[in-house]
Amino acid sequence: MASGLQHPATDAQDGGAVTVISVDAMGGDRGPAAVVAGLGLSAAKHADVRFILHGDRAILTPLLAAQTGLADRVTLVHAERVVTMNDKPSQVMRHGDGTSMWSAIDAVKTGAAQAAVSCGNTGALMAVSMVRLRKIPGVNRPAIACLWPSRNPGGFNVMLDVGAGVEAEAEDLLQFAAMGASYARNGLALARPRVGLLNVGTEEHKGRAELKVAHERMEEAAEAGGFEFVGFVEGGDIPGNRVDVIVTDGFTGNIALKTGEGTAKLISDFLREVFGSGLLSKLAALLALRSLKTLQRRIDPRRVNGGVFLGLNGTVVKSHGSADETGVAAAIGLAIQLARSGFVDRLAARVASTVKKSADDPVGEVGAKS
Amino acid sequence: MASGLQHPATDAQDGGAVTVISVDAMGGDRGPAAVVAGLGLSAAKHADVRFILHGDRAILTPLLAAQTGLADRVTLVHAERVVTMNDKPSQVMRHGDGTSMWSAIDAVKTGAAQAAVSCGNTGALMAVSMVRLRKIPGVNRPAIACLWPSRNPGGFNVMLDVGAGVEAEAEDLLQFAAMGASYARNGLALARPRVGLLNVGTEEHKGRAELKVAHERMEEAAEAGGFEFVGFVEGGDIPGNRVDVIVTDGFTGNIALKTGEGTAKLISDFLREVFGSGLLSKLAALLALRSLKTLQRRIDPRRVNGGVFLGLNGTVVKSHGSADETGVAAAIGLAIQLARSGFVDRLAARVASTVKKSADDPVGEVGAKS
């Protein structure tokens, strides 16, 4: 483990002792009450995990006291200031010291915690994470990965980048492929994830120039990256079962993610209208209650709450700003799972081998196929 | 009407006489039988419309004979060759003469028909339409516009470009705004459509450089373009009621469209599973049958089948390749509606005034606000 010696908490966790998650209590749309309630749900489920909670002590102390059994498992770290949804990332990066967000990330930097969770401003969280945790060697552009309900046996696909940046060169897309595959191995337990490159058609001549280059690079790098490259995929494949990891730039990924969420919301509202109108429909809805709840659970965005920042020296999970306690608990649960798998070090190793293998290729290797 | 004198059929239609639609019978995934059946549905609904059908006479003659009352309303034009889904657009553009697609577009060029419909290869159809119909003055990049089920009173939003190109500069996006607004006026009967620019956030500092420039240009051009500019919108707004026309580049739009379709399909499959499992659920589904059918109708992609090519000297409607007879009939219905409204000439006039107004602005006008 490359950085283990400077991280006492990580060492303790390696010995099976304690997983510690750093949680930013402020900055979400529903305020600290939703975050502390979510932390309560998560703590009840994971009895062996400890938490560091960052925010205004005067607000958080009574909220914590209202949850049973949290007192001796949560360390409260007071932070005077809060990053709001309107703060510019560049400003927060320069002057964010003293905010709960900055403090939450710093706990990962010092090794006090193995992963951080925040519901705050995405751009600011990425900026603070970049400046405090730094990129891992070989990564030019970090990415945010999300889970997407799908037809796959595991029920989810991974898509990245969904909004760390607004563009990506071929080389960035190759790194996204390696990082996304590593996330699918550690987050979804897939031995050899299938990676696809998002495009407007599956034929090799289609799409933008950088995608054609990235297509070639991914074919070369798939073996070293431990993934299977399935080539170009289309928007319709994002919730499908052709692919486990969908690679795209942060602009396209963000729009696809929000389009999918918006479409699901529209249909679910229509469904509610339909079953709310007329006596027969209401009776039918009553009879079908359990089935409808199953459906709702399957497409509930709160269950897959948590965008993971990939490519940094530390695990950061971004929860939806509007997450309620169920959503916050899902994001904390994801952070726990990744902290326990030693995800960051595994990802770094995989990126190093993928990028190196790919960079070596044009020069040619003795014994390698030309 | 700029080009009216060379278009006898259009003149006839202006006089209230005959609307003629040119239909490519070949190249769809379900073959000519689905196209002819869709034409039959459409003909039954629009008793005053005539059709020109392009394709293999030996195949089409018996299909037409099987439909009652079509014989004297359809002119069959024999075409030896078919454009397949695998043909490259550049090849079809150079050597597509003699295909049913080329012949269908030519009927609009000569004025024999006012609009063309095809289920064939999108890239090839756009290439043939460009080379035969040519772009209208002031348009640099044509676009494909689609209808999207939404919360708006009319039930639909317009999005463009969904795949004519793979990128767009600020000036192209401005033209898309003018063209999309004109389509919403003529296709959705909205007097002053609300236009939004698709981005990863609604704050003005967000997104790619060309979007910031396009944002400024649209603010300036809104009045001349006859639309209200609502600023940046996000993926979640595409099925929403904040906006009527969503403007984006062809790459992003195509991915958003297919992501939305894929998400709707996923949920509809889940719904079917849910109502297919267990006796209570089946009974519930039976009771709720009418409600579920209402929902299905509301989100049925076949009802909104038809991407319209904007920016050319002629109306071309691209039907889904996999469209069945209901889908084909919807695409033909859209072509009829646009042909009757004299859409192409209205759009050309609006683009001319928008682009001119916008180009004039930087120089400053006497009496204009600075």
Tab-separated table of C-alpha atoms in Angstrom, chain A residues 41 46 59 83 116 124 131 169 185 218 228 249 268 286 295 319 328 349:
chain	number	residue	atom	x	y	z
A	41	LEU	CA	-29.661	4.929	9.573
A	46	HIS	CA	-22.953	-0.851	10.128
A	59	ILE	CA	-26.734	22.977	15.313
A	83	VAL	CA	-20.165	26.281	1.158
A	116	ALA	CA	-15.646	11.449	2.756
A	124	ALA	CA	-16.822	23.174	-5.134
A	131	VAL	CA	-6.527	20.785	-4.245
A	169	GLU	CA	-9.660	14.105	-24.856
A	185	ARG	CA	-14.797	-4.461	-9.835
A	218	MET	CA	-9.193	1.202	-25.401
A	228	GLU	CA	-13.507	-6.200	-21.889
A	249	ASP	CA	-17.121	13.224	-21.241
A	268	SER	CA	-43.661	7.955	-12.288
A	286	LEU	CA	-54.605	-0.962	-3.786
A	295	LEU	CA	-41.224	-1.139	-9.062
A	319	SER	CA	-24.593	12.761	-2.489
A	328	VAL	CA	-27.729	10.142	2.609
A	349	ALA	CA	-2.411	0.449	-9.466
